[in-house]
């Protein structure tokens, strides 16, 4: 008998209850929807909010730098190293997408997708993350919002090539 | 109403959100302010925000243990991206409370981490809905509509207490299937 079957039979002897959902909220708000104009106005809040994206990104940029420094010293725990790279990059991707830094969002998204397939970090992986870090620093210094124009396209293409050419160290 | 309105936003007849109170827990003050502004634009009457998990717990206890329902926090939005565990801690704390007004509090968990593992973890800790960033008003409105229009039943078992984690109706008959289907569970009305 498989573990899954054993577990299922053991749990089935116990009680599970389904508690009907409360209708309290529906009673409070009535019926309908959220007005489209209000949604548009809320989206305008994001668009018109003056955000110093470099300032917002700083904690994640610091985390990436720390992850690079730590990985250079010790890469024994592969999962921990990969997580320390991926988490701040994921944060950057999300915030960049929210505040119209499409180039940073695309770049981080591309590198994330690449890192998702890496199980064992090596020196080349650290280099790629390091180049990403430096590129974002430049993008922030030059306030490259939106898609970054021609420079943005060129950099995305270059990163795509780097990721494709990567071969794990033997 | 629910089936007809499912997943749609921006229809003609509008909710009156003036009477509800939302607590927004964010890691950064800037994001807390932004979320609060968006919710106010939706017409939410009372928006509270904090960047501290401990303060959030105090606010929930203070408001939801009040005998006057008007003072209750109705929805929690939670976005603690850095030390992710903090965000999950508060969900776990809410679902462990004895008071129904606290433990049934609907929670919208926002996360930058799009991986299935993280989304499932948020759900396993008791999030009613999960919103994957980047934030947009449309996405936020849709998640709030889900919470209002399609409130999830809660499941209480020895191993879990929280909103029903089933998101699909399709039947799975493999070895790792759930013990019972939703309709086989004993239905109770503890809340009302």
mmCIF file of C-alpha atoms in Angstrom:
data_model
loop_
_atom_site.group_PDB
_atom_site.id
_atom_site.type_symbol
_atom_site.label_atom_id
_atom_site.label_comp_id
_atom_site.label_asym_id
_atom_site.label_seq_id
_atom_site.Cartn_x
_atom_site.Cartn_y
_atom_site.Cartn_z
ATOM 1 C CA UNK A 1 0.000 0.000 0.000
ATOM 2 C CA UNK A 2 1.496 3.352 -0.998
ATOM 3 C CA UNK A 3 2.163 6.124 1.516
ATOM 4 C CA UNK A 4 -0.488 8.275 -0.153
ATOM 5 C CA UNK A 5 -3.140 5.578 0.242
ATOM 6 C CA UNK A 6 -2.153 4.927 3.870
ATOM 7 C CA UNK A 7 -2.314 8.629 4.654
ATOM 8 C CA UNK A 8 -5.682 8.959 2.939
ATOM 9 C CA UNK A 9 -7.157 6.076 4.888
ATOM 10 C CA UNK A 10 -5.768 7.392 8.148
ATOM 11 C CA UNK A 11 -7.119 10.890 7.558
ATOM 12 C CA UNK A 12 -10.503 9.646 6.371
ATOM 13 C CA UNK A 13 -11.194 8.422 9.880
ATOM 14 C CA UNK A 14 -10.971 11.963 11.182
ATOM 15 C CA UNK A 15 -13.582 14.663 11.025
ATOM 16 C CA UNK A 16 -13.502 17.436 8.413
ATOM 17 C CA UNK A 17 -16.121 20.144 8.350
ATOM 18 C CA UNK A 18 -17.092 22.629 5.704
ATOM 19 C CA UNK A 19 -18.279 25.904 7.172
ATOM 20 C CA UNK A 20 -20.541 27.883 4.891
ATOM 21 C CA UNK A 21 -19.187 31.228 3.778
ATOM 22 C CA UNK A 22 -20.405 34.285 5.604
ATOM 23 C CA UNK A 23 -22.592 36.741 3.684
ATOM 24 C CA UNK A 24 -21.664 39.643 5.978
ATOM 25 C CA UNK A 25 -19.619 41.481 3.373
ATOM 26 C CA UNK A 26 -22.302 41.188 0.722
ATOM 27 C CA UNK A 27 -24.805 42.595 3.202
ATOM 28 C CA UNK A 28 -22.531 45.575 3.815
ATOM 29 C CA UNK A 29 -21.776 46.492 0.213
ATOM 30 C CA UNK A 30 -25.011 45.566 -1.544
ATOM 31 C CA UNK A 31 -24.938 44.228 -5.067
ATOM 32 C CA UNK A 32 -23.081 45.302 -8.152
ATOM 33 C CA UNK A 33 -19.458 45.916 -8.882
ATOM 34 C CA UNK A 34 -16.667 48.414 -8.476
ATOM 35 C CA UNK A 35 -17.363 51.324 -10.779
ATOM 36 C CA UNK A 36 -15.126 51.345 -13.875
ATOM 37 C CA UNK A 37 -14.402 55.045 -13.415
ATOM 38 C CA UNK A 38 -13.204 54.412 -9.893
ATOM 39 C CA UNK A 39 -10.922 51.635 -11.135
ATOM 40 C CA UNK A 40 -9.509 53.987 -13.769
ATOM 41 C CA UNK A 41 -8.946 56.654 -11.122
ATOM 42 C CA UNK A 42 -7.198 54.131 -8.898
ATOM 43 C CA UNK A 43 -4.928 53.168 -11.822
ATOM 44 C CA UNK A 44 -4.191 56.875 -12.279
ATOM 45 C CA UNK A 45 -2.951 56.931 -8.714
ATOM 46 C CA UNK A 46 -0.199 54.523 -9.761
ATOM 47 C CA UNK A 47 0.544 56.454 -12.941
ATOM 48 C CA UNK A 48 0.668 59.865 -11.323
ATOM 49 C CA UNK A 49 2.427 58.905 -8.130
ATOM 50 C CA UNK A 50 5.871 60.382 -8.299
ATOM 51 C CA UNK A 51 8.091 57.522 -7.359
ATOM 52 C CA UNK A 52 11.812 57.560 -6.984
ATOM 53 C CA UNK A 53 12.199 54.079 -8.374
ATOM 54 C CA UNK A 54 15.924 54.005 -7.595
ATOM 55 C CA UNK A 55 15.072 54.580 -3.942
ATOM 56 C CA UNK A 56 12.338 51.939 -4.015
ATOM 57 C CA UNK A 57 14.672 49.447 -5.685
ATOM 58 C CA UNK A 58 17.598 50.068 -3.338
ATOM 59 C CA UNK A 59 16.786 47.409 -0.706
ATOM 60 C CA UNK A 60 16.510 44.743 -3.405
ATOM 61 C CA UNK A 61 19.649 45.959 -5.159
ATOM 62 C CA UNK A 62 21.492 45.732 -1.838
ATOM 63 C CA UNK A 63 20.166 42.201 -1.352
ATOM 64 C CA UNK A 64 21.427 41.163 -4.791
ATOM 65 C CA UNK A 65 24.871 42.617 -4.032
ATOM 66 C CA UNK A 66 24.966 40.780 -0.711
ATOM 67 C CA UNK A 67 23.863 37.539 -2.397
ATOM 68 C CA UNK A 68 26.683 37.905 -4.946
ATOM 69 C CA UNK A 69 29.265 38.565 -2.218
ATOM 70 C CA UNK A 70 28.013 35.640 -0.122
ATOM 71 C CA UNK A 71 27.974 33.279 -3.112
ATOM 72 C CA UNK A 72 31.569 34.192 -3.971
ATOM 73 C CA UNK A 73 32.565 32.987 -0.509
ATOM 74 C CA UNK A 74 30.358 29.906 -0.221
ATOM 75 C CA UNK A 75 28.086 28.085 -2.679
ATOM 76 C CA UNK A 76 27.591 24.848 -0.772
ATOM 77 C CA UNK A 77 23.867 25.282 -0.177
ATOM 78 C CA UNK A 78 22.671 25.463 -3.773
ATOM 79 C CA UNK A 79 19.026 26.134 -2.977
ATOM 80 C CA UNK A 80 19.864 28.928 -0.546
ATOM 81 C CA UNK A 81 22.178 30.611 -3.043
ATOM 82 C CA UNK A 82 19.626 30.430 -5.856
ATOM 83 C CA UNK A 83 16.875 31.740 -3.582
ATOM 84 C CA UNK A 84 19.063 34.625 -2.430
ATOM 85 C CA UNK A 85 19.430 35.630 -6.092
ATOM 86 C CA UNK A 86 15.854 35.033 -7.180
ATOM 87 C CA UNK A 87 13.895 36.697 -4.385
ATOM 88 C CA UNK A 88 15.197 40.282 -4.749
ATOM 89 C CA UNK A 89 15.156 39.947 -8.558
ATOM 90 C CA UNK A 90 11.503 38.900 -8.353
ATOM 91 C CA UNK A 91 10.730 41.920 -6.147
ATOM 92 C CA UNK A 92 12.423 44.222 -8.627
ATOM 93 C CA UNK A 93 10.471 42.696 -11.489
ATOM 94 C CA UNK A 94 7.151 43.240 -9.688
ATOM 95 C CA UNK A 95 7.866 46.827 -8.634
ATOM 96 C CA UNK A 96 9.332 47.776 -12.006
ATOM 97 C CA UNK A 97 6.186 46.462 -13.696
ATOM 98 C CA UNK A 98 4.002 48.537 -11.397
ATOM 99 C CA UNK A 99 5.871 51.806 -11.904
ATOM 100 C CA UNK A 100 6.448 51.818 -15.651
ATOM 101 C CA UNK A 101 10.019 50.588 -15.660
ATOM 102 C CA UNK A 102 9.205 48.085 -18.373
ATOM 103 C CA UNK A 103 12.829 47.587 -19.400
ATOM 104 C CA UNK A 104 13.896 46.628 -15.861
ATOM 105 C CA UNK A 105 10.829 44.421 -15.556
ATOM 106 C CA UNK A 106 11.594 42.591 -18.817
ATOM 107 C CA UNK A 107 15.280 42.236 -18.026
ATOM 108 C CA UNK A 108 14.684 40.833 -14.545
ATOM 109 C CA UNK A 109 11.935 38.574 -15.943
ATOM 110 C CA UNK A 110 14.323 37.171 -18.540
ATOM 111 C CA UNK A 111 17.078 36.468 -16.010
ATOM 112 C CA UNK A 112 14.574 34.975 -13.568
ATOM 113 C CA UNK A 113 13.307 32.558 -16.181
ATOM 114 C CA UNK A 114 16.915 31.568 -16.838
ATOM 115 C CA UNK A 115 17.684 31.124 -13.118
ATOM 116 C CA UNK A 116 14.551 29.014 -12.613
ATOM 117 C CA UNK A 117 16.252 26.250 -14.612
ATOM 118 C CA UNK A 118 19.527 26.360 -12.719
ATOM 119 C CA UNK A 119 19.915 23.882 -9.893
ATOM 120 C CA UNK A 120 23.589 24.247 -9.138
ATOM 121 C CA UNK A 121 25.067 27.762 -9.091
ATOM 122 C CA UNK A 122 28.603 28.288 -10.373
ATOM 123 C CA UNK A 123 30.975 31.183 -11.096
ATOM 124 C CA UNK A 124 29.289 31.933 -14.424
ATOM 125 C CA UNK A 125 25.910 32.239 -12.738
ATOM 126 C CA UNK A 126 27.381 34.697 -10.246
ATOM 127 C CA UNK A 127 28.819 36.677 -13.157
ATOM 128 C CA UNK A 128 25.449 36.813 -14.909
ATOM 129 C CA UNK A 129 23.715 38.048 -11.743
ATOM 130 C CA UNK A 130 26.534 40.546 -11.240
ATOM 131 C CA UNK A 131 26.116 41.896 -14.791
ATOM 132 C CA UNK A 132 22.358 42.135 -14.233
ATOM 133 C CA UNK A 133 22.988 44.091 -11.030
ATOM 134 C CA UNK A 134 25.330 46.523 -12.778
ATOM 135 C CA UNK A 135 22.942 46.940 -15.717
ATOM 136 C CA UNK A 136 20.048 47.799 -13.420
ATOM 137 C CA UNK A 137 22.266 50.264 -11.540
ATOM 138 C CA UNK A 138 22.981 51.968 -14.872
ATOM 139 C CA UNK A 139 19.306 51.900 -15.882
ATOM 140 C CA UNK A 140 18.403 53.551 -12.589
ATOM 141 C CA UNK A 141 21.203 56.088 -12.841
ATOM 142 C CA UNK A 142 20.000 57.096 -16.325
ATOM 143 C CA UNK A 143 16.348 56.912 -15.246
ATOM 144 C CA UNK A 144 15.509 54.432 -18.008
ATOM 145 C CA UNK A 145 11.769 54.247 -17.489
ATOM 146 C CA UNK A 146 9.458 52.657 -20.043
ATOM 147 C CA UNK A 147 11.007 50.168 -22.442
ATOM 148 C CA UNK A 148 14.371 51.916 -22.419
ATOM 149 C CA UNK A 149 14.235 52.713 -26.156
ATOM 150 C CA UNK A 150 16.927 51.382 -28.478
ATOM 151 C CA UNK A 151 19.419 50.929 -25.642
ATOM 152 C CA UNK A 152 16.847 48.840 -23.815
ATOM 153 C CA UNK A 153 16.298 46.576 -26.838
ATOM 154 C CA UNK A 154 20.045 46.138 -27.343
ATOM 155 C CA UNK A 155 20.630 45.225 -23.704
ATOM 156 C CA UNK A 156 17.726 42.759 -23.660
ATOM 157 C CA UNK A 157 19.102 41.093 -26.798
ATOM 158 C CA UNK A 158 22.579 40.872 -25.259
ATOM 159 C CA UNK A 159 21.252 39.303 -22.071
ATOM 160 C CA UNK A 160 19.203 36.840 -24.083
ATOM 161 C CA UNK A 161 22.392 35.723 -25.848
ATOM 162 C CA UNK A 162 24.322 35.423 -22.589
ATOM 163 C CA UNK A 163 21.597 33.250 -21.045
ATOM 164 C CA UNK A 164 21.358 31.055 -24.151
ATOM 165 C CA UNK A 165 25.117 30.547 -24.337
ATOM 166 C CA UNK A 166 25.463 29.509 -20.720
ATOM 167 C CA UNK A 167 26.867 26.041 -20.138
ATOM 168 C CA UNK A 168 27.325 24.694 -16.614
ATOM 169 C CA UNK A 169 30.935 24.447 -15.456
ATOM 170 C CA UNK A 170 32.138 20.876 -15.858
ATOM 171 C CA UNK B 1 -25.578 37.465 -8.896
ATOM 172 C CA UNK B 2 -22.240 35.783 -8.351
ATOM 173 C CA UNK B 3 -22.240 33.631 -11.446
ATOM 174 C CA UNK B 4 -23.334 36.481 -13.657
ATOM 175 C CA UNK B 5 -20.758 38.867 -12.242
ATOM 176 C CA UNK B 6 -17.936 36.410 -11.895
ATOM 177 C CA UNK B 7 -14.548 37.942 -12.592
ATOM 178 C CA UNK B 8 -15.964 41.070 -14.205
ATOM 179 C CA UNK B 9 -15.319 44.562 -13.051
ATOM 180 C CA UNK B 10 -16.663 47.900 -14.054
ATOM 181 C CA UNK B 11 -20.336 47.041 -14.592
ATOM 182 C CA UNK B 12 -23.039 49.670 -14.219
ATOM 183 C CA UNK B 13 -24.490 48.976 -10.799
ATOM 184 C CA UNK B 14 -21.842 49.874 -8.242
ATOM 185 C CA UNK B 15 -21.141 48.523 -4.788
ATOM 186 C CA UNK B 16 -21.187 50.883 -1.907
ATOM 187 C CA UNK B 17 -17.816 50.247 -0.307
ATOM 188 C CA UNK B 18 -18.224 53.215 2.018
ATOM 189 C CA UNK B 19 -19.255 50.990 4.891
ATOM 190 C CA UNK B 20 -16.308 48.628 4.845
ATOM 191 C CA UNK B 21 -12.938 48.827 6.520
ATOM 192 C CA UNK B 22 -9.795 47.370 4.949
ATOM 193 C CA UNK B 23 -6.473 46.896 6.695
ATOM 194 C CA UNK B 24 -3.492 46.984 4.382
ATOM 195 C CA UNK B 25 -0.215 45.537 5.656
ATOM 196 C CA UNK B 26 2.764 46.479 3.526
ATOM 197 C CA UNK B 27 6.492 46.132 3.935
ATOM 198 C CA UNK B 28 7.281 49.689 2.815
ATOM 199 C CA UNK B 29 5.461 52.908 3.850
ATOM 200 C CA UNK B 30 5.457 54.118 0.263
ATOM 201 C CA UNK B 31 3.566 51.020 -0.933
ATOM 202 C CA UNK B 32 1.226 51.246 2.063
ATOM 203 C CA UNK B 33 0.325 54.802 1.055
ATOM 204 C CA UNK B 34 -0.185 53.795 -2.567
ATOM 205 C CA UNK B 35 -2.432 50.855 -1.689
ATOM 206 C CA UNK B 36 -4.457 53.032 0.677
ATOM 207 C CA UNK B 37 -4.939 55.672 -2.033
ATOM 208 C CA UNK B 38 -6.103 53.051 -4.543
ATOM 209 C CA UNK B 39 -8.584 51.578 -2.085
ATOM 210 C CA UNK B 40 -9.927 55.043 -1.305
ATOM 211 C CA UNK B 41 -10.402 55.668 -5.029
ATOM 212 C CA UNK B 42 -12.477 52.471 -5.161
ATOM 213 C CA UNK B 43 -14.699 54.143 -2.564
ATOM 214 C CA UNK B 44 -13.631 52.098 0.457
ATOM 215 C CA UNK B 45 -14.784 54.110 3.467
ATOM 216 C CA UNK B 46 -12.092 53.265 5.943
ATOM 217 C CA UNK B 47 -8.583 52.213 5.090
ATOM 218 C CA UNK B 48 -6.023 51.413 7.740
ATOM 219 C CA UNK B 49 -2.429 50.684 6.884
ATOM 220 C CA UNK B 50 0.639 49.560 8.700
ATOM 221 C CA UNK B 51 4.103 48.232 7.943
ATOM 222 C CA UNK B 52 4.331 46.207 11.140
ATOM 223 C CA UNK B 53 3.032 42.687 11.626
ATOM 224 C CA UNK B 54 2.713 43.250 15.370
ATOM 225 C CA UNK B 55 0.740 46.444 14.899
ATOM 226 C CA UNK B 56 -1.482 44.660 12.371
ATOM 227 C CA UNK B 57 -2.268 41.974 14.942
ATOM 228 C CA UNK B 58 -3.120 44.637 17.522
ATOM 229 C CA UNK B 59 -5.374 46.483 15.077
ATOM 230 C CA UNK B 60 -7.206 43.295 14.125
ATOM 231 C CA UNK B 61 -7.740 42.353 17.768
ATOM 232 C CA UNK B 62 -8.827 45.871 18.693
ATOM 233 C CA UNK B 63 -11.347 46.246 15.870
ATOM 234 C CA UNK B 64 -12.672 42.734 15.424
ATOM 235 C CA UNK B 65 -13.170 41.965 19.085
ATOM 236 C CA UNK B 66 -15.376 45.037 19.362
ATOM 237 C CA UNK B 67 -19.017 44.089 19.858
ATOM 238 C CA UNK B 68 -20.089 46.680 17.281
ATOM 239 C CA UNK B 69 -19.770 45.095 13.816
ATOM 240 C CA UNK B 70 -19.448 48.544 12.256
ATOM 241 C CA UNK B 71 -15.983 48.781 13.771
ATOM 242 C CA UNK B 72 -14.745 45.494 12.360
ATOM 243 C CA UNK B 73 -12.002 45.178 9.776
ATOM 244 C CA UNK B 74 -13.701 43.451 6.838
ATOM 245 C CA UNK B 75 -10.786 42.577 4.588
ATOM 246 C CA UNK B 76 -7.047 42.306 5.111
ATOM 247 C CA UNK B 77 -4.600 42.897 2.283
ATOM 248 C CA UNK B 78 -1.178 41.574 3.012
ATOM 249 C CA UNK B 79 2.034 42.216 1.165
ATOM 250 C CA UNK B 80 5.210 41.407 2.967
ATOM 251 C CA UNK B 81 7.636 40.522 0.271
ATOM 252 C CA UNK B 82 11.013 40.583 1.991
ATOM 253 C CA UNK B 83 10.976 38.172 4.868
ATOM 254 C CA UNK B 84 8.068 36.263 3.391
ATOM 255 C CA UNK B 85 7.570 34.311 6.561
ATOM 256 C CA UNK B 86 6.299 37.449 8.332
ATOM 257 C CA UNK B 87 3.375 37.670 5.947
ATOM 258 C CA UNK B 88 2.561 34.041 6.467
ATOM 259 C CA UNK B 89 2.923 34.381 10.243
ATOM 260 C CA UNK B 90 0.078 36.847 10.415
ATOM 261 C CA UNK B 91 -2.179 34.611 8.328
ATOM 262 C CA UNK B 92 -1.392 31.684 10.569
ATOM 263 C CA UNK B 93 -2.065 33.833 13.640
ATOM 264 C CA UNK B 94 -5.442 34.962 12.282
ATOM 265 C CA UNK B 95 -6.636 31.435 11.512
ATOM 266 C CA UNK B 96 -5.592 30.227 14.967
ATOM 267 C CA UNK B 97 -7.612 32.809 16.901
ATOM 268 C CA UNK B 98 -10.662 31.708 18.849
ATOM 269 C CA UNK B 99 -12.889 34.650 17.988
ATOM 270 C CA UNK B 100 -14.865 34.039 14.810
ATOM 271 C CA UNK B 101 -14.609 37.737 13.929
ATOM 272 C CA UNK B 102 -10.836 37.343 13.689
ATOM 273 C CA UNK B 103 -10.287 33.824 12.392
ATOM 274 C CA UNK B 104 -12.742 34.171 9.505
ATOM 275 C CA UNK B 105 -11.273 37.512 8.380
ATOM 276 C CA UNK B 106 -10.906 37.422 4.570
ATOM 277 C CA UNK B 107 -7.288 37.912 3.530
ATOM 278 C CA UNK B 108 -5.865 38.913 0.175
ATOM 279 C CA UNK B 109 -2.229 37.883 -0.054
ATOM 280 C CA UNK B 110 -0.165 39.896 -2.539
ATOM 281 C CA UNK B 111 3.140 38.473 -3.623
ATOM 282 C CA UNK B 112 5.858 39.231 -6.096
ATOM 283 C CA UNK B 113 6.716 35.559 -6.281
ATOM 284 C CA UNK B 114 4.851 34.068 -9.181
ATOM 285 C CA UNK B 115 5.947 30.500 -8.543
ATOM 286 C CA UNK B 116 3.248 27.926 -7.911
ATOM 287 C CA UNK B 117 4.942 26.934 -4.653
ATOM 288 C CA UNK B 118 4.548 30.392 -3.164
ATOM 289 C CA UNK B 119 0.957 30.773 -4.337
ATOM 290 C CA UNK B 120 0.105 27.361 -2.843
ATOM 291 C CA UNK B 121 1.911 28.263 0.388
ATOM 292 C CA UNK B 122 -0.144 31.446 0.773
ATOM 293 C CA UNK B 123 -3.288 29.414 0.206
ATOM 294 C CA UNK B 124 -2.179 26.730 2.682
ATOM 295 C CA UNK B 125 -1.611 29.367 5.359
ATOM 296 C CA UNK B 126 -5.192 30.597 4.934
ATOM 297 C CA UNK B 127 -5.238 33.296 2.262
ATOM 298 C CA UNK B 128 -8.651 33.657 0.624
ATOM 299 C CA UNK B 129 -7.173 35.074 -2.555
ATOM 300 C CA UNK B 130 -3.658 35.498 -3.884
ATOM 301 C CA UNK B 131 -2.670 38.405 -6.113
ATOM 302 C CA UNK B 132 0.575 38.124 -8.014
ATOM 303 C CA UNK B 133 2.341 41.427 -8.649
ATOM 304 C CA UNK B 134 2.802 43.805 -10.444
ATOM 305 C CA UNK B 135 -0.056 45.662 -8.816
ATOM 306 C CA UNK B 136 -2.769 47.144 -11.001
ATOM 307 C CA UNK B 137 -6.117 48.648 -10.075
ATOM 308 C CA UNK B 138 -7.930 46.166 -12.320
ATOM 309 C CA UNK B 139 -6.261 43.184 -10.659
ATOM 310 C CA UNK B 140 -6.908 44.523 -7.174
ATOM 311 C CA UNK B 141 -10.569 45.184 -7.997
ATOM 312 C CA UNK B 142 -10.979 41.667 -9.364
ATOM 313 C CA UNK B 143 -9.534 40.070 -6.238
ATOM 314 C CA UNK B 144 -11.744 42.211 -3.994
ATOM 315 C CA UNK B 145 -14.782 41.260 -6.086
ATOM 316 C CA UNK B 146 -13.919 37.597 -5.650
ATOM 317 C CA UNK B 147 -13.777 38.046 -1.890
ATOM 318 C CA UNK B 148 -17.139 39.842 -1.840
ATOM 319 C CA UNK B 149 -19.046 37.971 -4.556
ATOM 320 C CA UNK B 150 -17.678 34.497 -4.039
ATOM 321 C CA UNK B 151 -16.779 34.139 -0.371
ATOM 322 C CA UNK B 152 -15.043 30.833 0.121
ATOM 323 C CA UNK B 153 -16.417 28.321 2.594
ATOM 324 C CA UNK B 154 -13.995 27.414 5.355
ATOM 325 C CA UNK B 155 -12.624 23.954 5.948
ATOM 326 C CA UNK B 156 -11.965 22.787 9.463
ATOM 327 C CA UNK B 157 -9.999 19.592 9.840
ATOM 328 C CA UNK B 158 -7.387 18.387 12.325
ATOM 329 C CA UNK B 159 -4.646 19.515 9.944
ATOM 330 C CA UNK B 160 -6.110 22.688 8.471
ATOM 331 C CA UNK B 161 -8.354 25.619 9.192
ATOM 332 C CA UNK B 162 -8.932 28.187 6.508
ATOM 333 C CA UNK B 163 -10.739 29.022 3.277
ATOM 334 C CA UNK B 164 -11.448 26.083 1.010
ATOM 335 C CA UNK B 165 -8.305 25.591 -1.074
ATOM 336 C CA UNK B 166 -10.084 23.929 -3.985
ATOM 337 C CA UNK B 167 -9.922 26.224 -7.002
ATOM 338 C CA UNK B 168 -11.107 23.823 -9.673
ATOM 339 C CA UNK B 169 -14.246 21.764 -10.157
ATOM 340 C CA UNK B 170 -12.620 19.042 -12.197
ATOM 341 C CA UNK B 171 -12.693 15.548 -10.743
ATOM 342 C CA UNK B 172 -9.377 13.918 -9.912
ATOM 343 C CA UNK B 173 -9.481 10.231 -9.077
ATOM 344 C CA UNK B 174 -5.802 9.464 -8.635
ATOM 345 C CA UNK B 175 -4.173 8.019 -5.516
ATOM 346 C CA UNK B 176 -3.501 11.417 -4.004
ATOM 347 C CA UNK B 177 -7.086 12.624 -4.382
ATOM 348 C CA UNK B 178 -8.771 14.420 -1.546
ATOM 349 C CA UNK B 179 -10.642 12.228 0.874
ATOM 350 C CA UNK B 180 -13.981 13.756 0.126
ATOM 351 C CA UNK B 181 -15.411 16.052 -2.484
ATOM 352 C CA UNK B 182 -16.738 19.427 -1.377
ATOM 353 C CA UNK B 183 -20.276 18.064 -1.341
ATOM 354 C CA UNK B 184 -19.376 15.117 0.887
ATOM 355 C CA UNK B 185 -18.211 17.293 3.763
ATOM 356 C CA UNK B 186 -20.413 17.936 6.734
ATOM 357 C CA UNK B 187 -21.733 21.490 6.338
ATOM 358 C CA UNK B 188 -22.148 23.590 9.432
ATOM 359 C CA UNK B 189 -23.015 27.210 10.065
ATOM 360 C CA UNK B 190 -20.705 28.226 12.866
ATOM 361 C CA UNK B 191 -20.320 31.747 11.646
ATOM 362 C CA UNK B 192 -23.926 32.873 11.379
#
